[in-house]
XYZ file of C-alpha atoms in Angstrom:
782
model
C 0.000 0.000 0.000
C 1.135 3.566 -0.596
C 3.629 2.777 -3.347
C 1.238 4.137 -6.011
C 0.902 7.575 -4.458
C 2.136 11.061 -5.221
C 5.585 11.256 -6.823
C 5.617 7.654 -8.056
C 6.148 6.671 -11.716
C 2.916 4.707 -12.094
C 2.041 3.380 -15.568
C -1.111 4.961 -16.943
C -4.255 2.945 -16.161
C -6.091 4.192 -19.248
C -3.409 3.109 -21.709
C -4.561 -0.501 -21.711
C -7.776 0.350 -23.535
C -6.059 2.846 -25.830
C -3.244 0.614 -27.033
C -5.561 -2.385 -27.477
C -8.031 -0.395 -29.570
C -10.722 -0.493 -26.899
C -11.054 3.261 -26.469
C -14.534 4.632 -27.188
C -14.625 7.838 -29.181
C -17.535 9.763 -30.698
C -17.034 7.892 -33.976
C -17.603 4.637 -32.057
C -21.007 5.769 -30.773
C -24.031 4.202 -32.420
C -27.613 5.174 -31.589
C -30.626 3.251 -32.945
C -31.875 4.959 -36.081
C -28.729 7.052 -36.428
C -28.093 8.792 -39.760
C -25.150 10.743 -41.125
C -24.467 14.389 -41.900
C -22.293 16.039 -44.513
C -21.707 19.770 -44.716
C -21.631 21.823 -47.880
C -18.786 24.278 -47.314
C -17.907 27.432 -49.145
C -15.244 27.049 -51.855
C -14.730 30.823 -51.706
C -12.996 32.871 -49.035
C -15.390 35.779 -49.418
C -18.677 35.776 -51.307
C -22.341 36.676 -51.161
C -24.795 33.778 -51.274
C -27.223 34.607 -54.056
C -29.182 31.354 -54.330
C -29.295 27.859 -52.809
C -31.039 25.083 -54.755
C -31.404 21.845 -52.787
C -33.994 20.080 -54.982
C -31.586 17.720 -56.751
C -29.936 16.790 -53.458
C -33.287 16.124 -51.761
C -34.224 13.642 -54.490
C -31.059 11.562 -54.174
C -31.072 8.048 -52.641
C -31.077 7.855 -48.853
C -31.488 11.588 -48.264
C -33.594 12.456 -45.213
C -33.118 16.208 -45.074
C -31.247 19.086 -46.680
C -31.191 22.090 -44.350
C -30.047 25.686 -44.815
C -29.153 28.661 -42.681
C -32.492 30.364 -43.323
C -34.328 27.400 -41.783
C -31.926 27.383 -38.855
C -32.539 31.089 -38.227
C -36.291 30.639 -38.580
C -36.094 28.128 -35.724
C -34.378 30.707 -33.507
C -30.891 29.174 -33.357
C -28.441 31.869 -32.289
C -25.101 33.023 -33.627
C -21.816 31.735 -32.263
C -20.254 34.006 -29.658
C -16.920 35.035 -28.232
C -17.023 34.522 -24.469
C -14.466 37.101 -23.319
C -15.279 40.789 -23.746
C -12.327 43.043 -24.555
C -12.590 46.815 -24.750
C -10.360 48.982 -26.899
C -8.200 51.595 -25.218
C -10.817 54.209 -26.117
C -13.365 52.268 -24.075
C -15.371 50.886 -26.990
C -16.334 47.183 -26.914
C -14.847 44.692 -29.366
C -16.596 44.502 -32.731
C -18.063 41.004 -32.866
C -19.380 40.134 -36.333
C -22.273 37.704 -36.681
C -21.324 34.021 -37.146
C -24.293 31.857 -38.046
C -23.784 28.077 -37.650
C -24.903 27.848 -41.282
C -24.104 30.901 -43.378
C -27.181 32.809 -44.560
C -26.185 35.734 -46.777
C -22.395 35.687 -46.891
C -19.429 33.345 -46.515
C -16.167 34.615 -45.087
C -13.612 31.803 -45.376
C -13.049 28.648 -47.377
C -14.786 25.979 -45.310
C -17.590 28.173 -43.957
C -20.591 25.824 -43.503
C -23.588 26.689 -45.698
C -25.854 23.610 -45.946
C -26.128 20.330 -44.053
C -27.326 17.104 -45.675
C -28.653 14.209 -43.567
C -28.794 10.782 -45.198
C -28.871 7.078 -44.413
C -25.125 6.615 -44.959
C -22.082 8.847 -44.896
C -21.488 8.177 -48.591
C -25.054 9.115 -49.535
C -24.795 12.316 -47.483
C -21.574 13.295 -49.234
C -22.962 12.517 -52.676
C -26.036 14.621 -51.998
C -23.907 17.448 -50.603
C -22.128 17.621 -53.945
C -25.508 17.961 -55.655
C -26.486 21.093 -53.721
C -26.296 24.039 -56.104
C -25.196 27.348 -54.603
C -24.794 30.527 -56.611
C -22.166 32.859 -55.178
C -21.090 36.371 -56.037
C -17.397 36.211 -55.282
C -15.876 39.150 -53.396
C -12.287 40.248 -52.980
C -10.562 38.488 -50.057
C -7.750 39.403 -47.678
C -5.753 36.841 -45.671
C -2.975 38.830 -43.991
C -3.848 40.853 -40.903
C -1.542 43.740 -41.803
C -3.155 44.058 -45.242
C -6.654 43.759 -43.789
C -6.026 47.010 -41.900
C -4.972 48.900 -45.013
C -7.238 51.452 -46.607
C -9.322 49.870 -49.349
C -9.086 46.316 -47.951
C -12.231 44.175 -48.306
C -14.706 44.816 -45.483
C -15.386 41.436 -43.861
C -17.948 42.406 -41.206
C -20.007 45.576 -41.301
C -19.627 45.839 -37.517
C -15.809 46.186 -37.680
C -14.660 49.189 -39.678
C -11.371 48.534 -41.487
C -11.579 44.966 -40.098
C -10.317 46.149 -36.695
C -11.897 44.151 -33.862
C -10.247 46.031 -31.007
C -7.201 48.196 -30.313
C -6.086 47.328 -26.782
C -3.150 48.234 -24.595
C -1.556 47.282 -21.306
C 1.274 48.780 -19.283
C 2.757 52.263 -19.003
C 3.428 53.830 -22.403
C 4.984 57.003 -21.009
C 7.461 55.211 -18.716
C 8.376 52.730 -21.442
C 9.001 55.450 -24.030
C 11.167 57.311 -21.513
C 13.205 54.149 -20.822
C 13.813 53.619 -24.540
C 14.780 57.261 -25.043
C 17.298 57.118 -22.177
C 18.704 53.666 -23.012
C 22.367 52.895 -23.583
C 21.284 50.277 -26.131
C 17.988 49.356 -27.818
C 17.393 46.082 -29.651
C 14.671 46.333 -32.284
C 13.070 43.395 -34.074
C 10.084 42.382 -36.163
C 8.737 39.083 -34.888
C 6.345 36.861 -36.844
C 4.620 33.933 -35.149
C 3.395 31.607 -37.885
C -0.132 30.211 -38.121
C -0.600 26.574 -37.102
C -3.277 23.890 -37.470
C -3.769 21.844 -34.243
C -4.110 18.345 -35.789
C -5.232 16.163 -32.908
C -5.181 12.442 -33.725
C -8.966 12.269 -33.466
C -10.754 14.728 -35.745
C -13.731 16.657 -34.430
C -17.034 14.803 -34.363
C -20.576 15.259 -33.098
C -23.634 13.059 -32.641
C -26.884 14.866 -31.895
C -29.954 12.974 -30.689
C -33.327 14.559 -29.987
C -35.656 12.237 -28.070
C -39.180 13.383 -28.911
C -40.808 11.251 -26.225
C -38.715 12.840 -23.484
C -38.296 16.218 -25.231
C -34.583 15.781 -24.438
C -31.360 16.317 -26.354
C -28.074 14.413 -26.104
C -24.868 15.525 -27.782
C -21.797 13.317 -27.956
C -18.882 15.548 -28.909
C -15.092 15.749 -28.958
C -14.920 18.388 -26.227
C -12.405 19.481 -23.614
C -15.187 21.058 -21.521
C -18.629 19.461 -21.942
C -20.314 21.551 -19.242
C -19.293 24.788 -20.926
C -20.565 23.368 -24.213
C -23.940 22.646 -22.596
C -24.066 26.094 -21.002
C -23.274 27.956 -24.208
C -25.523 25.847 -26.450
C -28.478 26.399 -24.130
C -27.929 29.980 -22.982
C -26.681 31.569 -26.200
C -27.459 29.327 -29.155
C -30.987 28.377 -28.031
C -30.494 24.767 -29.070
C -32.208 23.391 -25.967
C -32.922 24.322 -22.337
C -29.956 23.378 -20.146
C -32.007 20.894 -18.093
C -33.024 19.126 -21.310
C -29.533 18.897 -22.811
C -26.952 16.256 -21.962
C -23.420 16.658 -23.346
C -21.077 13.683 -23.302
C -17.409 13.845 -24.217
C -16.197 10.221 -24.168
C -12.571 9.339 -24.927
C -11.094 12.288 -26.800
C -8.025 11.712 -28.946
C -6.175 14.930 -28.193
C -7.315 18.519 -28.143
C -4.443 21.019 -27.779
C -7.056 23.751 -27.356
C -8.891 23.073 -30.607
C -11.667 21.203 -28.769
C -12.408 23.866 -26.164
C -14.772 25.765 -28.394
C -18.310 25.154 -29.558
C -18.292 24.894 -33.334
C -21.160 25.087 -35.827
C -21.297 21.309 -36.274
C -22.417 20.418 -32.710
C -25.176 23.004 -32.887
C -26.315 21.916 -36.335
C -26.322 18.174 -35.524
C -28.605 18.731 -32.511
C -30.902 21.063 -34.426
C -30.942 18.740 -37.453
C -31.854 15.781 -35.248
C -34.998 17.527 -34.052
C -35.715 18.792 -37.563
C -35.403 15.393 -39.263
C -36.554 13.161 -36.396
C -33.410 11.000 -36.465
C -30.097 11.009 -34.548
C -27.506 12.823 -36.669
C -23.783 12.015 -36.656
C -20.916 13.917 -38.271
C -17.222 13.079 -38.245
C -14.756 15.417 -39.940
C -12.372 14.143 -42.534
C -8.831 15.440 -42.265
C -9.183 18.154 -44.884
C -12.346 19.410 -43.146
C -10.260 19.636 -39.983
C -7.571 21.662 -41.732
C -10.215 23.998 -43.134
C -12.547 24.440 -40.179
C -10.768 23.679 -36.879
C -9.655 26.814 -35.065
C -6.082 27.647 -36.042
C -3.416 28.978 -33.694
C -0.837 31.816 -33.368
C -0.559 34.202 -36.401
C 0.973 37.333 -34.863
C 3.079 40.067 -36.429
C 4.900 42.192 -33.850
C 7.512 44.890 -33.551
C 9.536 45.091 -30.360
C 11.980 47.482 -28.760
C 14.015 46.320 -25.753
C 16.004 48.955 -23.865
C 19.159 48.324 -21.794
C 21.198 50.528 -19.491
C 24.996 50.671 -19.579
C 25.155 47.634 -17.258
C 23.029 45.533 -19.643
C 20.004 45.612 -17.384
C 16.653 45.770 -19.192
C 14.948 49.098 -18.533
C 11.965 48.926 -20.860
C 10.061 46.786 -23.354
C 7.720 48.156 -25.997
C 5.632 45.791 -28.135
C 3.159 46.413 -30.941
C 1.247 43.329 -32.101
C -1.239 42.704 -34.878
C -3.131 39.444 -34.253
C -5.088 37.679 -36.990
C -8.341 36.270 -35.575
C -9.619 34.955 -38.910
C -13.129 35.341 -40.296
C -15.042 35.189 -37.010
C -14.403 35.571 -33.286
C -14.130 32.086 -31.798
C -15.151 31.383 -28.190
C -11.963 32.496 -26.384
C -10.123 34.160 -29.248
C -10.157 37.644 -27.739
C -8.258 36.738 -24.557
C -5.414 34.910 -26.318
C -3.542 37.946 -27.745
C -4.447 40.083 -24.709
C -4.578 38.622 -21.203
C -2.864 35.345 -22.098
C -0.136 37.048 -24.152
C 0.731 40.582 -23.131
C 0.603 39.766 -19.407
C 3.539 37.363 -19.902
C 5.831 39.842 -21.675
C 7.949 40.301 -18.566
C 9.052 36.658 -18.871
C 11.560 35.676 -16.208
C 13.029 39.173 -16.220
C 12.809 42.138 -13.885
C 11.621 44.754 -16.373
C 10.527 48.031 -14.745
C 8.547 49.424 -17.686
C 6.476 47.492 -20.250
C 3.902 48.662 -22.748
C 2.081 46.511 -25.285
C -0.445 47.543 -27.893
C -2.493 44.801 -29.541
C -4.756 45.165 -32.554
C -6.896 42.177 -33.554
C -8.107 41.862 -37.106
C -10.632 39.971 -39.218
C -9.357 38.208 -42.345
C -10.840 35.696 -44.793
C -9.214 32.727 -43.054
C -10.303 30.087 -40.553
C -11.001 31.493 -37.064
C -7.972 31.606 -34.747
C -8.165 30.694 -31.066
C -6.110 29.107 -28.293
C -3.635 26.412 -29.331
C -1.293 24.638 -26.896
C 0.123 27.462 -24.793
C -2.369 30.068 -26.053
C -0.618 33.427 -26.049
C 2.239 32.275 -23.822
C 4.227 30.760 -26.758
C 3.783 33.998 -28.708
C 5.035 36.069 -25.748
C 7.968 33.749 -25.066
C 8.989 33.625 -28.703
C 9.002 37.409 -28.966
C 10.888 37.882 -25.713
C 13.452 35.102 -26.135
C 14.262 35.926 -29.749
C 14.798 39.549 -28.694
C 16.988 38.552 -25.727
C 19.149 36.410 -28.005
C 19.491 39.228 -30.550
C 20.349 41.676 -27.761
C 23.086 39.415 -26.410
C 24.676 39.227 -29.848
C 24.419 42.989 -30.365
C 25.905 43.660 -26.930
C 28.615 41.061 -27.424
C 27.794 39.174 -24.211
C 26.877 35.600 -23.356
C 23.169 34.917 -23.983
C 23.114 32.892 -20.758
C 24.681 35.605 -18.656
C 22.521 38.386 -20.110
C 19.491 36.387 -19.049
C 20.938 35.617 -15.627
C 21.738 39.286 -15.028
C 18.103 40.194 -15.637
C 16.388 37.317 -13.798
C 13.827 38.052 -11.105
C 15.345 36.757 -7.882
C 12.952 37.953 -5.178
C 9.390 36.654 -4.755
C 6.558 37.464 -4.824
C 7.253 39.722 -7.801
C 4.738 42.134 -9.272
C 5.283 42.675 -12.990
C 4.161 45.883 -14.761
C 1.585 43.825 -16.715
C -0.797 42.438 -14.051
C 0.950 39.171 -13.133
C 2.235 38.587 -9.627
C 4.782 35.745 -9.702
C 4.530 33.782 -6.475
C 7.655 31.585 -6.478
C 10.527 30.498 -8.679
C 14.248 29.866 -9.041
C 15.141 30.675 -12.618
C 18.865 30.388 -12.063
C 18.461 26.749 -10.983
C 16.813 25.812 -14.300
C 19.433 27.744 -16.272
C 22.253 25.987 -14.417
C 20.646 22.569 -14.870
C 20.141 23.070 -18.608
C 23.670 24.416 -19.156
C 25.165 21.486 -17.286
C 23.058 18.855 -19.060
C 23.880 20.342 -22.475
C 27.615 20.790 -21.743
C 27.139 24.406 -22.754
C 30.772 25.195 -21.969
C 31.959 22.552 -24.437
C 29.967 23.885 -27.385
C 32.874 25.667 -29.094
C 34.731 22.359 -29.401
C 31.663 20.668 -30.919
C 31.178 23.560 -33.341
C 34.769 23.266 -34.535
C 34.384 19.497 -35.023
C 31.226 20.055 -37.063
C 32.960 22.656 -39.233
C 35.601 20.078 -40.173
C 32.750 17.967 -41.561
C 31.397 20.940 -43.510
C 28.442 21.442 -41.154
C 27.189 24.583 -39.446
C 26.567 24.046 -35.741
C 24.598 26.417 -33.535
C 23.283 26.596 -29.995
C 20.280 28.488 -28.702
C 18.483 28.836 -25.406
C 15.084 29.938 -24.227
C 14.016 30.830 -20.700
C 10.237 30.673 -20.558
C 7.569 31.342 -17.980
C 3.885 30.630 -18.330
C 0.747 31.343 -16.369
C -1.365 28.222 -15.795
C -4.659 27.536 -14.096
C -6.046 30.918 -15.107
C -7.697 32.510 -12.074
C -9.322 33.676 -9.886
C -12.886 33.885 -11.140
C -13.564 37.349 -9.718
C -10.391 38.732 -11.301
C -10.963 37.281 -14.770
C -14.592 38.341 -14.579
C -13.465 41.931 -14.061
C -11.277 41.544 -17.173
C -14.149 40.372 -19.366
C -14.328 36.577 -18.978
C -17.815 35.195 -19.519
C -17.406 32.166 -17.227
C -15.827 31.327 -13.889
C -12.536 29.456 -13.781
C -13.009 27.332 -10.682
C -13.261 23.539 -10.701
C -15.468 21.004 -8.974
C -15.056 17.536 -7.553
C -17.171 14.925 -5.840
C -15.649 11.992 -3.942
C -17.951 9.023 -3.384
C -16.750 6.288 -1.042
C -18.842 3.188 -1.708
C -20.019 0.808 1.007
C -17.193 -1.656 0.266
C -14.538 1.052 0.367
C -13.975 1.565 -3.346
C -13.967 5.190 -4.419
C -15.396 7.160 -7.315
C -14.035 10.626 -8.079
C -16.292 12.758 -10.257
C -14.376 15.672 -11.694
C -15.236 18.655 -13.847
C -11.806 18.358 -15.440
C -11.739 16.445 -18.706
C -8.988 14.095 -19.818
C -8.052 13.984 -23.481
C -4.595 12.457 -23.171
C -3.211 13.820 -19.910
C -3.598 10.661 -17.790
C -6.146 11.863 -15.233
C -7.411 8.360 -14.514
C -3.962 7.601 -13.143
C -2.762 10.810 -11.489
C -6.106 11.618 -9.851
C -6.240 8.071 -8.470
C -2.682 8.460 -7.150
C -3.847 11.437 -5.104
C -6.571 9.311 -3.516
C -4.106 6.471 -2.917
C -1.742 8.872 -1.168
C -4.525 10.048 1.143
C -6.342 6.819 2.003
C -3.973 4.013 1.001
C -6.509 2.292 -1.250
C -5.066 0.718 -4.439
C -5.448 2.927 -7.493
C -7.379 0.106 -9.172
C -10.038 0.641 -6.486
C -10.404 4.268 -7.564
C -12.552 5.223 -10.565
C -12.292 8.648 -12.190
C -15.536 9.825 -13.813
C -15.610 12.805 -16.156
C -16.980 14.072 -19.435
C -20.728 13.579 -18.912
C -22.926 16.461 -17.797
C -25.575 14.061 -16.446
C -23.073 12.297 -14.184
C -20.743 15.069 -13.067
C -21.749 18.345 -11.461
C -20.932 21.570 -13.281
C -17.234 21.977 -14.067
C -15.050 24.109 -16.300
C -13.083 21.445 -18.178
C -9.454 21.129 -19.155
C -7.261 23.710 -20.882
C -4.463 26.066 -19.860
C -2.638 23.380 -17.821
C -5.312 23.624 -15.129
C -6.116 19.968 -14.391
C -3.563 19.577 -11.619
C -3.473 22.991 -10.021
C -7.236 23.585 -10.175
C -8.911 20.215 -10.806
C -6.820 18.227 -8.325
C -7.078 20.990 -5.746
C -10.867 20.601 -5.886
C -10.414 16.859 -5.373
C -8.051 17.536 -2.478
C -10.677 19.737 -0.799
C -13.299 17.013 -1.203
C -10.849 14.435 0.182
C -10.322 16.687 3.210
C -14.031 16.482 3.953
C -14.167 12.722 3.423
C -11.132 12.254 5.649
C -12.632 14.346 8.421
C -15.850 12.327 8.449
C -14.014 9.001 8.180
C -11.891 9.919 11.199
C -14.999 10.800 13.208
C -16.492 7.387 12.392
C -13.222 5.561 13.161
C -12.823 7.414 16.459
C -16.350 6.379 17.423
C -15.750 2.734 16.452
C -12.380 2.602 18.246
C -13.604 4.581 21.255
C -10.779 7.058 20.776
C -10.289 10.778 20.444
C -10.795 12.013 16.887
C -7.516 13.953 17.022
C -5.583 10.720 17.609
C -6.837 9.004 14.449
C -4.355 8.633 11.577
C -4.700 6.925 8.195
C -1.960 4.477 7.276
C -1.768 1.677 4.718
C -5.469 1.565 3.987
C -6.618 1.617 7.607
C -7.547 4.133 10.294
C -5.759 3.659 13.576
C -5.177 5.257 16.906
C -1.709 6.800 16.744
C 0.857 4.974 18.870
C -1.354 1.924 19.441
C -2.350 -1.263 17.644
C -6.009 -0.276 17.637
C -7.072 -0.146 13.988
C -10.065 -0.393 11.672
C -9.722 -1.149 7.928
C -10.808 1.479 5.432
C -13.567 -0.713 3.994
C -15.022 -1.245 7.473
C -15.275 2.507 8.057
C -17.013 2.857 4.683
C -19.416 0.018 5.509
C -20.169 1.580 8.888
C -21.032 4.850 7.173
C -23.683 3.128 5.052
C -25.098 0.532 7.461
C -25.453 3.401 9.934
C -25.861 0.917 12.807
C -23.188 2.562 14.914
C -22.425 6.177 14.006
C -21.691 9.173 16.201
C -24.850 10.861 17.482
C -26.379 13.178 14.922
C -24.155 12.077 12.003
C -25.795 11.559 8.616
C -25.173 8.182 6.941
C -22.978 7.898 3.880
C -19.462 8.938 2.936
C -19.644 11.333 -0.005
C -18.400 14.909 -0.268
C -18.336 17.712 -2.811
C -15.991 20.659 -3.235
C -15.465 23.652 -5.491
C -12.026 25.227 -5.756
C -11.424 28.727 -7.075
C -7.670 29.415 -7.193
C -6.285 32.597 -5.677
C -3.702 33.117 -8.430
C -2.270 31.636 -11.574
C 0.555 29.139 -11.186
C 3.846 29.983 -12.886
C 5.847 27.062 -14.299
C 9.180 28.152 -15.727
C 12.298 26.630 -17.195
C 15.250 26.800 -19.532
C 15.529 24.952 -22.851
C 18.746 24.585 -24.851
C 18.775 23.368 -28.433
C 21.804 22.434 -30.527
C 21.574 22.021 -34.293
C 23.725 21.006 -37.227
C 22.902 22.371 -40.667
C 23.957 20.926 -44.006
C 24.738 24.146 -45.960
C 24.259 22.622 -49.409
C 20.694 21.505 -48.701
C 19.566 23.672 -45.781
C 18.606 20.561 -43.826
C 18.604 21.138 -40.068
C 19.210 18.318 -37.610
C 18.550 18.818 -33.924
C 21.495 17.017 -32.387
C 20.671 17.842 -28.763
C 17.671 19.213 -26.913
C 17.710 19.801 -23.164
C 14.716 20.844 -21.060
C 14.995 21.911 -17.428
C 11.566 22.740 -15.998
C 10.134 23.796 -12.641
C 6.616 22.426 -12.270
C 6.421 22.571 -8.487
C 5.374 19.322 -6.821
C 4.925 16.471 -9.291
C 2.295 13.737 -8.994
C 3.635 11.309 -11.622
C 7.095 12.036 -13.088
C 6.569 9.686 -16.027
C 3.386 11.429 -17.138
C 5.045 14.830 -16.714
C 7.929 13.724 -18.917
C 5.433 12.554 -21.546
C 3.727 15.934 -21.494
C 7.066 17.724 -21.889
C 8.108 15.425 -24.755
C 4.830 16.046 -26.564
C 5.031 19.802 -26.092
C 8.614 19.989 -27.326
C 7.661 17.925 -30.383
C 4.903 20.405 -31.210
C 7.217 23.360 -30.632
C 9.885 21.882 -32.884
C 7.138 21.253 -35.428
C 6.288 24.948 -35.420
C 9.932 26.016 -35.620
C 11.023 23.680 -38.429
C 8.075 22.188 -40.270
C 4.558 23.453 -39.660
C 2.768 26.451 -41.118
C -0.699 27.152 -42.504
C -0.487 29.068 -45.782
C -3.271 30.747 -47.753
C -2.941 32.132 -51.251
C -4.073 35.693 -52.004
C -7.586 34.504 -52.898
C -8.009 32.773 -49.523
C -7.482 29.173 -50.575
C -5.721 27.099 -47.913
C -2.649 25.669 -49.630
C -1.776 23.415 -46.685
C -5.049 21.497 -46.319
C -3.604 17.984 -46.037
C -0.562 16.149 -44.727
C 0.833 16.267 -48.225
C 1.404 19.997 -47.741
C 1.305 20.607 -43.983
C 4.356 18.906 -42.533
C 3.996 17.279 -39.116
C 7.087 16.235 -37.152
C 7.930 12.536 -37.281
C 10.138 10.474 -35.018
C 13.106 10.970 -37.331
C 12.822 14.746 -36.991
C 13.309 14.644 -33.232
C 16.250 13.769 -30.998
C 16.064 11.932 -27.699
C 15.232 14.762 -25.304
C 17.092 15.288 -22.032
C 14.525 16.420 -19.490
C 14.832 17.271 -15.817
C 12.816 19.123 -13.190
C 13.547 21.289 -10.195
C 10.932 22.186 -7.619
C 9.799 25.436 -6.097
C 6.342 24.460 -4.793
C 3.460 26.703 -5.741
C 2.231 28.453 -2.571
C -1.165 29.204 -4.079
C -2.794 25.749 -4.043
C -2.942 22.930 -1.474
C -0.831 20.547 -3.554
C 1.995 22.931 -4.503
C 1.718 21.992 -8.197
C 2.003 24.299 -11.199
C 0.986 22.614 -14.456
C 3.115 21.087 -17.197
C 0.986 20.421 -20.289
C 1.963 23.419 -22.399
C 5.530 24.165 -21.307
C 7.264 22.212 -24.054
C 5.379 24.030 -26.811
C 6.101 27.392 -25.169
C 9.824 27.116 -24.569
C 11.020 25.174 -27.593
C 10.409 27.335 -30.729
C 12.721 30.206 -29.731
C 15.420 27.777 -28.594
C 15.374 26.126 -32.048
C 15.377 29.399 -33.992
C 18.061 30.866 -31.742
C 20.215 27.824 -32.524
C 19.639 28.097 -36.277
C 20.403 31.808 -36.431
C 23.494 31.184 -34.318
C 24.680 28.483 -36.728
C 24.174 30.641 -39.827
C 25.270 33.904 -38.219
C 22.115 35.880 -39.015
C 19.729 38.015 -36.961
C 16.460 36.269 -37.824
C 14.790 33.571 -39.890
C 11.103 32.889 -40.480
C 9.285 29.929 -38.979
C 9.015 27.263 -40.177
C 12.744 27.174 -40.887
C 12.318 24.555 -43.590
C 15.284 23.428 -45.720
C 14.508 25.896 -48.566
C 14.196 28.761 -46.064
C 17.451 27.840 -44.322
C 19.244 27.292 -47.643
C 18.176 30.750 -48.839
C 19.270 32.319 -45.539
C 22.721 30.738 -45.835
C 23.089 32.078 -49.382
C 21.944 35.554 -48.317
C 24.377 35.573 -45.391
C 27.296 34.979 -47.763
C 26.548 38.141 -49.746
């Protein structure tokens, strides 16, 4: 007993069903009478819908219904919303253009849903979708945010003049300008953060079922937060009353942020089920995912970093233009604002910071949070600028960072965040030692003898996880709370069910959450069941995103365990005729400290339910609920060092070493943490070297399949060296910080810093593909 608890490398319980093909995803769900949906999507990036003729499609074999946006609107289905209100610096609210689940008068990006066809089979639905005749009047499109702001650019939404959604700022402009004016040195850069497509293993899917007899709706969906989906679909989209809508997110094959939002397809499948009288299922194909899943990143920024004569940073000025695509997705507005600009201090003590952010509509897929959500963009900007500054100042990149580290905590930054704890020097030292940073010059010389260019780059990142507290984010415009819930049910035989509002889509909750229970009560983790993802089973919860499952979700569980423990000790004290304060829990039993008087855990549970012998006035049962609203973000941080070799004749880059030194506070399961870091680094390297969504000038997505959008493979990645240090988080009962996004945040600048170091240039665009690197090498020679 006890060996499966906190800090132990326990193999994931859930992996047995995943690796044997026994996982149950939305595509595995079958409901009696179920039919299939196919969407007719716009082939144009910007066009007026002049006419829709569905007659030929309706007459095709197996077709049950062909439905349009006008019918949807006639039934009162609402427009999709953005759930975080941002005001421009002049006080005006953001300009949210209408986004109908099925377009009515106008389409605004390639992939915009216009018509849905419901048929007996998926093939019949697709055939009929091709028979729908839509007459468009094509309009001029714009895909780049900077061009969308130019005079004469196509107007995408009437509500947003010049396509500007909001013009927002944070920090002290006057103090920052003064610091730059008085600086001994100013590093200036233009930073572009390339657009990405999330690409979870499981594509998005939805199954809507309206039960006429019960007047009840059920939606199976690939969601990271089913309760929020139910709330939004009932309160804003008028699909169904909340008490008549059940949302189930079964096994979900990865999310990375792309499955936080409510998309048109869930809404339409539920509505279409009531309209046609049959359950309606839709599963995206991969090209549909490329076209219609929310994309990530896509920032263009200019930055000025000021230094005094001692190389201390005195000011940071940032101007960012963020592309939000054709519509405002659910959390899109907070990504380039409160999740981005508030992290621009990084690990550094910067007295004056000012950031201005303009968000823009373009004729591209909507952009929202993707693994890291704003934090990777901030880290990339800051760490590329720090590396450039070190080269301009002629000092060690490591020592310039060390000189500017925050060393005293808590630390209030000029951009809202109050860092509670950290030791940035420890991570820097660990990474430099693991990478043999001091021996790099020798390795570079050896590579040169082989005709290879070798470079080294580092990145010191910080992120804010477990976004909180609810009152604070509410004052900043958030439409929902950011607490989490838990219910712990001890059954009569001593087994335990934990019902959590957090949702697992690859993070290993069924293991780590059970380890927490094992640590507390000594019951085997196989006796602990973790229940999530079903709004009819689990009380209201906020879901999983922003590395919040541990710091927020497990803290709620910990609070519920506190209550269970207190009641169990009262029962044990009564059974053992002892003082409650003397009861301790050890090895799956409750005992009187310092004696051999003991009662097994299962016997306490049984006593709670038989209720034959309980303390006077105690209610039967052993079940407790808790809600946890964190008092602050948590702040994981670390240092990543990447070493590359480049073949100058081909531009091919090989990562020969990658070291990650992270501080995640207390760790529940080191093996799962390492897996999260590995996955994040792989995605970050993908962004730096391989991945990028590209549209042509007319708005056609040129990278709409794996033939054109390059995902990292095993051969593209080295064996990572990962390690952790620990400054416990003081803001939650478990001292944990969150680890799910760190790898994707810290790795892109480390890779690009290494490449630019190898070539001897100031900057290179992501993805630094072989043609891009080859061209940069040629340009550097001239």
